[in-house]
Amino acid sequence: AIGFSEGGLSSGLMLYLSQWAPERYRASILAIPIVSISVAQVIGAPVSGMLIDLDQPFGMDSWRFMFLVEALPALALAVFAWMWFPDRPANARWLTIEERDWIGRHVKGATKPAASDDPRERWAVLHEPLGWLCAAIWFCILASNYGIMFWLPQVVKSLSGLTSAQTGLIVALPWAASGIGLVLNARHSDRMGERYLHVAVPALLGGAGLLAANLFGTGLPGLIALVIGGACTGCTVAAFWAIPTRLLKPGSMAMGLV
């Protein structure tokens, strides 16, 4: 149920922000919500470790208490987002008229013409090699990030004998580097007006870093290689999402991003 509910979050968020972000600043704007993943890992990993180490808080299993504590902020933010964010910049009450006009002019100039009424356009992306190529690239990026996210805590704890809290602090290191790299790479991509090399080069470096971490094994060299690999693979995300939002036709944007 959690996976089903979260499945459309990233693609829906990218679709939503594409209506607000001019092409010139798109990677930097997309990096703002994406970097929250790294921030959540940096803060959440140690906090989760400390919550797991608690002994029956309020008579609950520690893992149940951890889920409860970490779910409450998400529920509160969901209500806030529902009430605060409009569908389009023109409906944003918290923007001035000048700001709405500026966003409308610049985003309109950076996007393609209005979508066709032909319902087949929505599904046309499934027949285009571009869509499947982007999906394959995104799969590889997610595979590396999920490898760090889901397996690193277990590997670190099993090989080092650390507590959950100590493991969380170590696990946070690659994500801290990833967040920094994400912002720097996105800003440089916008400044240079180039997307593809800002995805390809750090992805290759990240893959090499993860491979080196596997070869080095436990210890400081392996940890350094893992931090570098996590930073490089993580920093590709904003520049990557700026590519399909620019290339896809308006009518097939939603289906293509999903």
PDB file of C-alpha atoms in Angstrom:
ATOM      1  CA  ALA A   1       0.000   0.000   0.000  1.00  0.00           C
ATOM      2  CA  ILE A   2       2.851   2.394   0.794  1.00  0.00           C
ATOM      3  CA  GLY A   3       4.555   1.682  -2.521  1.00  0.00           C
ATOM      4  CA  PHE A   4       1.290   2.073  -4.432  1.00  0.00           C
ATOM      5  CA  SER A   5       0.609   5.442  -2.790  1.00  0.00           C
ATOM      6  CA  GLU A   6       4.132   6.734  -3.323  1.00  0.00           C
ATOM      7  CA  GLY A   7       4.549   5.392  -6.862  1.00  0.00           C
ATOM      8  CA  GLY A   8       3.365   8.482  -8.711  1.00  0.00           C
ATOM      9  CA  LEU A   9       4.902  11.045  -6.374  1.00  0.00           C
ATOM     10  CA  SER A  10       8.173  11.768  -8.181  1.00  0.00           C
ATOM     11  CA  SER A  11       6.704  11.819 -11.691  1.00  0.00           C
ATOM     12  CA  GLY A  12       3.720  13.889 -10.547  1.00  0.00           C
ATOM     13  CA  LEU A  13       6.025  16.327  -8.827  1.00  0.00           C
ATOM     14  CA  MET A  14       8.181  16.716 -11.924  1.00  0.00           C
ATOM     15  CA  LEU A  15       5.069  17.270 -14.061  1.00  0.00           C
ATOM     16  CA  TYR A  16       3.775  19.874 -11.624  1.00  0.00           C
ATOM     17  CA  LEU A  17       7.036  21.777 -11.415  1.00  0.00           C
ATOM     18  CA  SER A  18       7.449  21.759 -15.205  1.00  0.00           C
ATOM     19  CA  GLN A  19       4.479  24.142 -15.301  1.00  0.00           C
ATOM     20  CA  TRP A  20       6.373  26.561 -13.065  1.00  0.00           C
ATOM     21  CA  ALA A  21      10.018  26.223 -14.071  1.00  0.00           C
ATOM     22  CA  PRO A  22      11.452  27.996 -17.128  1.00  0.00           C
ATOM     23  CA  GLU A  23      13.852  25.863 -19.148  1.00  0.00           C
ATOM     24  CA  ARG A  24      16.744  28.161 -18.225  1.00  0.00           C
ATOM     25  CA  TYR A  25      16.404  27.350 -14.495  1.00  0.00           C
ATOM     26  CA  ARG A  26      14.633  24.001 -14.654  1.00  0.00           C
ATOM     27  CA  ALA A  27      17.358  21.730 -13.244  1.00  0.00           C
ATOM     28  CA  SER A  28      17.994  24.068 -10.312  1.00  0.00           C
ATOM     29  CA  ILE A  29      14.277  24.299  -9.533  1.00  0.00           C
ATOM     30  CA  LEU A  30      13.781  20.544  -9.807  1.00  0.00           C
ATOM     31  CA  ALA A  31      16.762  20.055  -7.499  1.00  0.00           C
ATOM     32  CA  ILE A  32      14.961  21.784  -4.615  1.00  0.00           C
ATOM     33  CA  PRO A  33      12.432  18.997  -3.875  1.00  0.00           C
ATOM     34  CA  ILE A  34      14.826  16.270  -5.003  1.00  0.00           C
ATOM     35  CA  VAL A  35      17.511  17.331  -2.532  1.00  0.00           C
ATOM     36  CA  SER A  36      14.963  16.787   0.228  1.00  0.00           C
ATOM     37  CA  ILE A  37      15.518  13.044  -0.311  1.00  0.00           C
ATOM     38  CA  SER A  38      19.172  13.443   0.634  1.00  0.00           C
ATOM     39  CA  VAL A  39      18.287  15.733   3.544  1.00  0.00           C
ATOM     40  CA  ALA A  40      15.729  13.198   4.761  1.00  0.00           C
ATOM     41  CA  GLN A  41      18.373  10.473   4.672  1.00  0.00           C
ATOM     42  CA  VAL A  42      20.976  12.601   6.431  1.00  0.00           C
ATOM     43  CA  ILE A  43      18.536  13.477   9.211  1.00  0.00           C
ATOM     44  CA  GLY A  44      16.322  10.417   9.090  1.00  0.00           C
ATOM     45  CA  ALA A  45      18.982   7.715   9.149  1.00  0.00           C
ATOM     46  CA  PRO A  46      20.475   8.725  12.529  1.00  0.00           C
ATOM     47  CA  VAL A  47      17.031   9.562  13.963  1.00  0.00           C
ATOM     48  CA  SER A  48      15.628   6.223  12.789  1.00  0.00           C
ATOM     49  CA  GLY A  49      18.594   4.467  14.361  1.00  0.00           C
ATOM     50  CA  MET A  50      18.014   6.200  17.700  1.00  0.00           C
ATOM     51  CA  LEU A  51      14.286   5.384  17.602  1.00  0.00           C
ATOM     52  CA  ILE A  52      15.015   1.725  16.835  1.00  0.00           C
ATOM     53  CA  ASP A  53      17.379   1.591  19.820  1.00  0.00           C
ATOM     54  CA  LEU A  54      14.606   2.713  22.215  1.00  0.00           C
ATOM     55  CA  ASP A  55      13.272   0.070  24.593  1.00  0.00           C
ATOM     56  CA  GLN A  56       9.507  -0.292  24.226  1.00  0.00           C
ATOM     57  CA  PRO A  57       8.586   3.442  23.980  1.00  0.00           C
ATOM     58  CA  PHE A  58       5.015   3.977  25.256  1.00  0.00           C
ATOM     59  CA  GLY A  59       4.679   0.210  25.392  1.00  0.00           C
ATOM     60  CA  MET A  60       5.172  -0.134  21.611  1.00  0.00           C
ATOM     61  CA  ASP A  61       7.727  -2.014  19.589  1.00  0.00           C
ATOM     62  CA  SER A  62      10.499   0.399  18.651  1.00  0.00           C
ATOM     63  CA  TRP A  63      10.014  -0.134  14.911  1.00  0.00           C
ATOM     64  CA  ARG A  64       6.296   0.635  15.210  1.00  0.00           C
ATOM     65  CA  PHE A  65       7.072   3.788  17.170  1.00  0.00           C
ATOM     66  CA  MET A  66       9.597   4.821  14.487  1.00  0.00           C
ATOM     67  CA  PHE A  67       6.966   4.497  11.731  1.00  0.00           C
ATOM     68  CA  LEU A  68       4.478   6.510  13.796  1.00  0.00           C
ATOM     69  CA  VAL A  69       6.894   9.348  14.535  1.00  0.00           C
ATOM     70  CA  GLU A  70       8.090   9.589  10.934  1.00  0.00           C
ATOM     71  CA  ALA A  71       4.571   9.391   9.472  1.00  0.00           C
ATOM     72  CA  LEU A  72       3.099  12.339  11.370  1.00  0.00           C
ATOM     73  CA  PRO A  73       5.151  15.087   9.620  1.00  0.00           C
ATOM     74  CA  ALA A  74       4.314  13.581   6.211  1.00  0.00           C
ATOM     75  CA  LEU A  75       0.588  13.629   6.990  1.00  0.00           C
ATOM     76  CA  ALA A  76       0.759  17.235   8.174  1.00  0.00           C
ATOM     77  CA  LEU A  77       2.670  18.318   5.067  1.00  0.00           C
ATOM     78  CA  ALA A  78       0.182  16.500   2.829  1.00  0.00           C
ATOM     79  CA  VAL A  79      -2.667  18.597   4.237  1.00  0.00           C
ATOM     80  CA  PHE A  80      -0.581  21.752   3.881  1.00  0.00           C
ATOM     81  CA  ALA A  81       0.292  20.970   0.258  1.00  0.00           C
ATOM     82  CA  TRP A  82      -3.345  20.249  -0.613  1.00  0.00           C
ATOM     83  CA  MET A  83      -4.458  23.613   0.765  1.00  0.00           C
ATOM     84  CA  TRP A  84      -1.522  25.787  -0.272  1.00  0.00           C
ATOM     85  CA  PHE A  85      -0.396  24.767  -3.779  1.00  0.00           C
ATOM     86  CA  PRO A  86      -2.624  25.656  -6.769  1.00  0.00           C
ATOM     87  CA  ASP A  87      -2.736  23.745 -10.046  1.00  0.00           C
ATOM     88  CA  ARG A  88      -1.046  26.532 -12.016  1.00  0.00           C
ATOM     89  CA  PRO A  89       0.979  29.687 -11.290  1.00  0.00           C
ATOM     90  CA  ALA A  90      -1.918  31.864 -12.486  1.00  0.00           C
ATOM     91  CA  ASN A  91      -3.956  30.632  -9.502  1.00  0.00           C
ATOM     92  CA  ALA A  92      -1.261  31.185  -6.877  1.00  0.00           C
ATOM     93  CA  ARG A  93      -2.593  33.691  -4.350  1.00  0.00           C
ATOM     94  CA  TRP A  94       0.824  34.034  -2.752  1.00  0.00           C
ATOM     95  CA  LEU A  95       2.383  35.425  -5.962  1.00  0.00           C
ATOM     96  CA  THR A  96       2.035  38.996  -7.094  1.00  0.00           C
ATOM     97  CA  ILE A  97       0.482  39.767 -10.465  1.00  0.00           C
ATOM     98  CA  GLU A  98       3.927  40.643 -11.826  1.00  0.00           C
ATOM     99  CA  GLU A  99       5.377  37.350 -10.613  1.00  0.00           C
ATOM    100  CA  ARG A 100       2.528  35.347 -12.177  1.00  0.00           C
ATOM    101  CA  ASP A 101       2.965  37.154 -15.483  1.00  0.00           C
ATOM    102  CA  TRP A 102       6.738  36.616 -15.429  1.00  0.00           C
ATOM    103  CA  ILE A 103       6.365  32.863 -14.828  1.00  0.00           C
ATOM    104  CA  GLY A 104       3.651  32.601 -17.478  1.00  0.00           C
ATOM    105  CA  ARG A 105       5.703  34.391 -20.110  1.00  0.00           C
ATOM    106  CA  HIS A 106       8.928  32.513 -19.506  1.00  0.00           C
ATOM    107  CA  VAL A 107       7.449  29.052 -19.070  1.00  0.00           C
ATOM    108  CA  LYS A 108       5.249  29.485 -22.121  1.00  0.00           C
ATOM    109  CA  GLY A 109       8.254  30.482 -24.182  1.00  0.00           C
ATOM    110  CA  ALA A 110      10.139  27.379 -23.054  1.00  0.00           C
ATOM    111  CA  THR A 111       7.416  24.807 -23.663  1.00  0.00           C
ATOM    112  CA  LYS A 112       5.834  23.327 -26.760  1.00  0.00           C
ATOM    113  CA  PRO A 113       2.453  24.380 -28.192  1.00  0.00           C
ATOM    114  CA  ALA A 114      -0.771  23.398 -26.463  1.00  0.00           C
ATOM    115  CA  ALA A 115      -1.619  19.733 -26.373  1.00  0.00           C
ATOM    116  CA  SER A 116      -3.763  18.231 -29.096  1.00  0.00           C
ATOM    117  CA  ASP A 117      -7.271  16.995 -28.392  1.00  0.00           C
ATOM    118  CA  ASP A 118      -6.341  13.653 -29.967  1.00  0.00           C
ATOM    119  CA  PRO A 119      -6.376  11.078 -27.118  1.00  0.00           C
ATOM    120  CA  ARG A 120      -3.792   8.995 -28.987  1.00  0.00           C
ATOM    121  CA  GLU A 121      -1.157  11.646 -28.276  1.00  0.00           C
ATOM    122  CA  ARG A 122      -1.177  10.699 -24.592  1.00  0.00           C
ATOM    123  CA  TRP A 123      -0.076   7.150 -25.409  1.00  0.00           C
ATOM    124  CA  ALA A 124       2.241   8.057 -28.290  1.00  0.00           C
ATOM    125  CA  VAL A 125       5.254   8.159 -25.971  1.00  0.00           C
ATOM    126  CA  LEU A 126       4.979   4.375 -25.480  1.00  0.00           C
ATOM    127  CA  HIS A 127       5.866   3.943 -29.151  1.00  0.00           C
ATOM    128  CA  GLU A 128       8.843   6.305 -29.102  1.00  0.00           C
ATOM    129  CA  PRO A 129      12.386   5.014 -28.425  1.00  0.00           C
ATOM    130  CA  LEU A 130      13.113   8.218 -26.499  1.00  0.00           C
ATOM    131  CA  GLY A 131      10.644   7.311 -23.776  1.00  0.00           C
ATOM    132  CA  TRP A 132      12.051   3.843 -23.269  1.00  0.00           C
ATOM    133  CA  LEU A 133      15.626   5.119 -23.331  1.00  0.00           C
ATOM    134  CA  CYS A 134      14.810   7.617 -20.577  1.00  0.00           C
ATOM    135  CA  ALA A 135      13.098   4.837 -18.626  1.00  0.00           C
ATOM    136  CA  ALA A 136      16.193   2.633 -18.902  1.00  0.00           C
ATOM    137  CA  ILE A 137      18.468   5.440 -17.718  1.00  0.00           C
ATOM    138  CA  TRP A 138      16.164   6.241 -14.821  1.00  0.00           C
ATOM    139  CA  PHE A 139      16.092   2.536 -13.867  1.00  0.00           C
ATOM    140  CA  CYS A 140      19.896   2.485 -13.637  1.00  0.00           C
ATOM    141  CA  ILE A 141      19.981   5.669 -11.549  1.00  0.00           C
ATOM    142  CA  LEU A 142      17.339   4.339  -9.169  1.00  0.00           C
ATOM    143  CA  ALA A 143      19.062   0.965  -8.899  1.00  0.00           C
ATOM    144  CA  SER A 144      22.246   2.596  -7.616  1.00  0.00           C
ATOM    145  CA  ASN A 145      20.385   4.937  -5.253  1.00  0.00           C
ATOM    146  CA  TYR A 146      18.164   2.176  -3.892  1.00  0.00           C
ATOM    147  CA  GLY A 147      21.199  -0.016  -3.392  1.00  0.00           C
ATOM    148  CA  ILE A 148      22.626   2.590  -1.047  1.00  0.00           C
ATOM    149  CA  MET A 149      19.280   3.391   0.562  1.00  0.00           C
ATOM    150  CA  PHE A 150      18.096  -0.118   1.378  1.00  0.00           C
ATOM    151  CA  TRP A 151      21.188  -2.289   1.691  1.00  0.00           C
ATOM    152  CA  LEU A 152      23.942  -0.049   3.021  1.00  0.00           C
ATOM    153  CA  PRO A 153      22.558   0.104   6.600  1.00  0.00           C
ATOM    154  CA  GLN A 154      22.399  -3.686   6.832  1.00  0.00           C
ATOM    155  CA  VAL A 155      25.851  -4.139   5.308  1.00  0.00           C
ATOM    156  CA  VAL A 156      27.473  -1.544   7.581  1.00  0.00           C
ATOM    157  CA  LYS A 157      25.854  -2.913  10.719  1.00  0.00           C
ATOM    158  CA  SER A 158      26.584  -6.563   9.956  1.00  0.00           C
ATOM    159  CA  LEU A 159      30.242  -5.961   9.106  1.00  0.00           C
ATOM    160  CA  SER A 160      31.085  -3.433  11.802  1.00  0.00           C
ATOM    161  CA  GLY A 161      28.992  -4.446  14.815  1.00  0.00           C
ATOM    162  CA  LEU A 162      27.775  -0.868  15.338  1.00  0.00           C
ATOM    163  CA  THR A 163      24.530   0.115  16.998  1.00  0.00           C
ATOM    164  CA  SER A 164      21.576   1.284  14.905  1.00  0.00           C
ATOM    165  CA  ALA A 165      22.288   4.915  15.783  1.00  0.00           C
ATOM    166  CA  GLN A 166      25.958   4.644  14.821  1.00  0.00           C
ATOM    167  CA  THR A 167      25.027   2.866  11.598  1.00  0.00           C
ATOM    168  CA  GLY A 168      22.632   5.703  10.773  1.00  0.00           C
ATOM    169  CA  LEU A 169      25.403   8.276  11.110  1.00  0.00           C
ATOM    170  CA  ILE A 170      27.650   6.367   8.685  1.00  0.00           C
ATOM    171  CA  VAL A 171      24.812   5.756   6.237  1.00  0.00           C
ATOM    172  CA  ALA A 172      24.106   9.500   6.178  1.00  0.00           C
ATOM    173  CA  LEU A 173      27.535  10.282   4.667  1.00  0.00           C
ATOM    174  CA  PRO A 174      26.816   9.244   1.041  1.00  0.00           C
ATOM    175  CA  TRP A 175      23.500  11.088   1.146  1.00  0.00           C
ATOM    176  CA  ALA A 176      25.094  14.275   2.430  1.00  0.00           C
ATOM    177  CA  ALA A 177      27.567  14.130  -0.445  1.00  0.00           C
ATOM    178  CA  SER A 178      24.721  13.327  -2.855  1.00  0.00           C
ATOM    179  CA  GLY A 179      22.727  16.381  -1.794  1.00  0.00           C
ATOM    180  CA  ILE A 180      25.691  18.704  -2.261  1.00  0.00           C
ATOM    181  CA  GLY A 181      26.539  17.190  -5.628  1.00  0.00           C
ATOM    182  CA  LEU A 182      22.908  17.396  -6.759  1.00  0.00           C
ATOM    183  CA  VAL A 183      22.659  21.138  -6.194  1.00  0.00           C
ATOM    184  CA  LEU A 184      26.065  21.908  -7.715  1.00  0.00           C
ATOM    185  CA  ASN A 185      25.450  19.753 -10.790  1.00  0.00           C
ATOM    186  CA  ALA A 186      21.975  21.216 -11.375  1.00  0.00           C
ATOM    187  CA  ARG A 187      23.210  24.792 -11.125  1.00  0.00           C
ATOM    188  CA  HIS A 188      26.111  24.085 -13.460  1.00  0.00           C
ATOM    189  CA  SER A 189      23.764  22.371 -15.931  1.00  0.00           C
ATOM    190  CA  ASP A 190      21.511  25.441 -15.996  1.00  0.00           C
ATOM    191  CA  ARG A 191      24.429  27.819 -16.303  1.00  0.00           C
ATOM    192  CA  MET A 192      25.917  25.893 -19.238  1.00  0.00           C
ATOM    193  CA  GLY A 193      22.544  25.119 -20.832  1.00  0.00           C
ATOM    194  CA  GLU A 194      23.592  21.467 -21.200  1.00  0.00           C
ATOM    195  CA  ARG A 195      21.833  18.366 -19.817  1.00  0.00           C
ATOM    196  CA  TYR A 196      23.167  15.143 -21.301  1.00  0.00           C
ATOM    197  CA  LEU A 197      26.790  15.302 -20.134  1.00  0.00           C
ATOM    198  CA  HIS A 198      25.575  16.418 -16.694  1.00  0.00           C
ATOM    199  CA  VAL A 199      23.821  13.053 -16.467  1.00  0.00           C
ATOM    200  CA  ALA A 200      26.277  10.801 -18.292  1.00  0.00           C
ATOM    201  CA  VAL A 201      29.560  11.903 -16.681  1.00  0.00           C
ATOM    202  CA  PRO A 202      28.485  11.735 -13.002  1.00  0.00           C
ATOM    203  CA  ALA A 203      26.601   8.484 -13.684  1.00  0.00           C
ATOM    204  CA  LEU A 204      29.782   6.884 -15.027  1.00  0.00           C
ATOM    205  CA  LEU A 205      31.815   8.225 -12.108  1.00  0.00           C
ATOM    206  CA  GLY A 206      29.178   7.026  -9.667  1.00  0.00           C
ATOM    207  CA  GLY A 207      29.173   3.555 -11.164  1.00  0.00           C
ATOM    208  CA  ALA A 208      32.951   3.440 -10.917  1.00  0.00           C
ATOM    209  CA  GLY A 209      32.759   4.578  -7.288  1.00  0.00           C
ATOM    210  CA  LEU A 210      30.267   1.878  -6.358  1.00  0.00           C
ATOM    211  CA  LEU A 211      32.356  -0.753  -8.129  1.00  0.00           C
ATOM    212  CA  ALA A 212      35.453   0.460  -6.292  1.00  0.00           C
ATOM    213  CA  ALA A 213      33.573   0.313  -2.980  1.00  0.00           C
ATOM    214  CA  ASN A 214      32.717  -3.317  -3.699  1.00  0.00           C
ATOM    215  CA  LEU A 215      36.361  -4.123  -4.511  1.00  0.00           C
ATOM    216  CA  PHE A 216      37.757  -2.297  -1.458  1.00  0.00           C
ATOM    217  CA  GLY A 217      35.260  -3.877   0.915  1.00  0.00           C
ATOM    218  CA  THR A 218      35.003  -2.636   4.483  1.00  0.00           C
ATOM    219  CA  GLY A 219      37.276   0.067   5.810  1.00  0.00           C
ATOM    220  CA  LEU A 220      38.037   3.686   5.068  1.00  0.00           C
ATOM    221  CA  PRO A 221      38.877   3.271   1.323  1.00  0.00           C
ATOM    222  CA  GLY A 222      35.579   1.473   0.717  1.00  0.00           C
ATOM    223  CA  LEU A 223      33.631   4.114   2.626  1.00  0.00           C
ATOM    224  CA  ILE A 224      35.283   6.941   0.662  1.00  0.00           C
ATOM    225  CA  ALA A 225      34.518   5.176  -2.625  1.00  0.00           C
ATOM    226  CA  LEU A 226      30.921   4.694  -1.499  1.00  0.00           C
ATOM    227  CA  VAL A 227      30.545   8.368  -0.596  1.00  0.00           C
ATOM    228  CA  ILE A 228      31.921   9.380  -4.003  1.00  0.00           C
ATOM    229  CA  GLY A 229      29.702   6.862  -5.793  1.00  0.00           C
ATOM    230  CA  GLY A 230      26.614   7.992  -3.927  1.00  0.00           C
ATOM    231  CA  ALA A 231      27.376  11.658  -4.569  1.00  0.00           C
ATOM    232  CA  CYS A 232      27.888  11.138  -8.301  1.00  0.00           C
ATOM    233  CA  THR A 233      24.864   8.946  -8.959  1.00  0.00           C
ATOM    234  CA  GLY A 234      22.623  11.110  -6.798  1.00  0.00           C
ATOM    235  CA  CYS A 235      23.615  14.370  -8.447  1.00  0.00           C
ATOM    236  CA  THR A 236      22.321  13.202 -11.851  1.00  0.00           C
ATOM    237  CA  VAL A 237      18.640  13.319 -10.884  1.00  0.00           C
ATOM    238  CA  ALA A 238      17.748  16.991 -11.401  1.00  0.00           C
ATOM    239  CA  ALA A 239      19.585  17.245 -14.719  1.00  0.00           C
ATOM    240  CA  PHE A 240      17.934  14.016 -15.847  1.00  0.00           C
ATOM    241  CA  TRP A 241      14.385  15.192 -15.134  1.00  0.00           C
ATOM    242  CA  ALA A 242      15.053  18.404 -17.054  1.00  0.00           C
ATOM    243  CA  ILE A 243      15.466  16.316 -20.238  1.00  0.00           C
ATOM    244  CA  PRO A 244      12.042  14.611 -20.631  1.00  0.00           C
ATOM    245  CA  THR A 245      10.177  17.740 -19.478  1.00  0.00           C
ATOM    246  CA  ARG A 246      11.804  19.547 -22.403  1.00  0.00           C
ATOM    247  CA  LEU A 247      11.549  16.860 -25.098  1.00  0.00           C
ATOM    248  CA  LEU A 248       8.127  15.283 -24.508  1.00  0.00           C
ATOM    249  CA  LYS A 249       5.050  16.625 -26.283  1.00  0.00           C
ATOM    250  CA  PRO A 250       2.549  18.375 -23.990  1.00  0.00           C
ATOM    251  CA  GLY A 251      -0.171  15.798 -24.603  1.00  0.00           C
ATOM    252  CA  SER A 252       2.105  12.897 -23.673  1.00  0.00           C
ATOM    253  CA  MET A 253       3.960  14.635 -20.835  1.00  0.00           C
ATOM    254  CA  ALA A 254       2.056  12.965 -17.985  1.00  0.00           C
ATOM    255  CA  MET A 255       2.279   9.448 -19.435  1.00  0.00           C
ATOM    256  CA  GLY A 256       5.911   9.916 -20.433  1.00  0.00           C
ATOM    257  CA  LEU A 257       7.011  11.051 -16.982  1.00  0.00           C
ATOM    258  CA  VAL A 258       5.234   8.149 -15.321  1.00  0.00           C
TER     259      VAL A 258
END
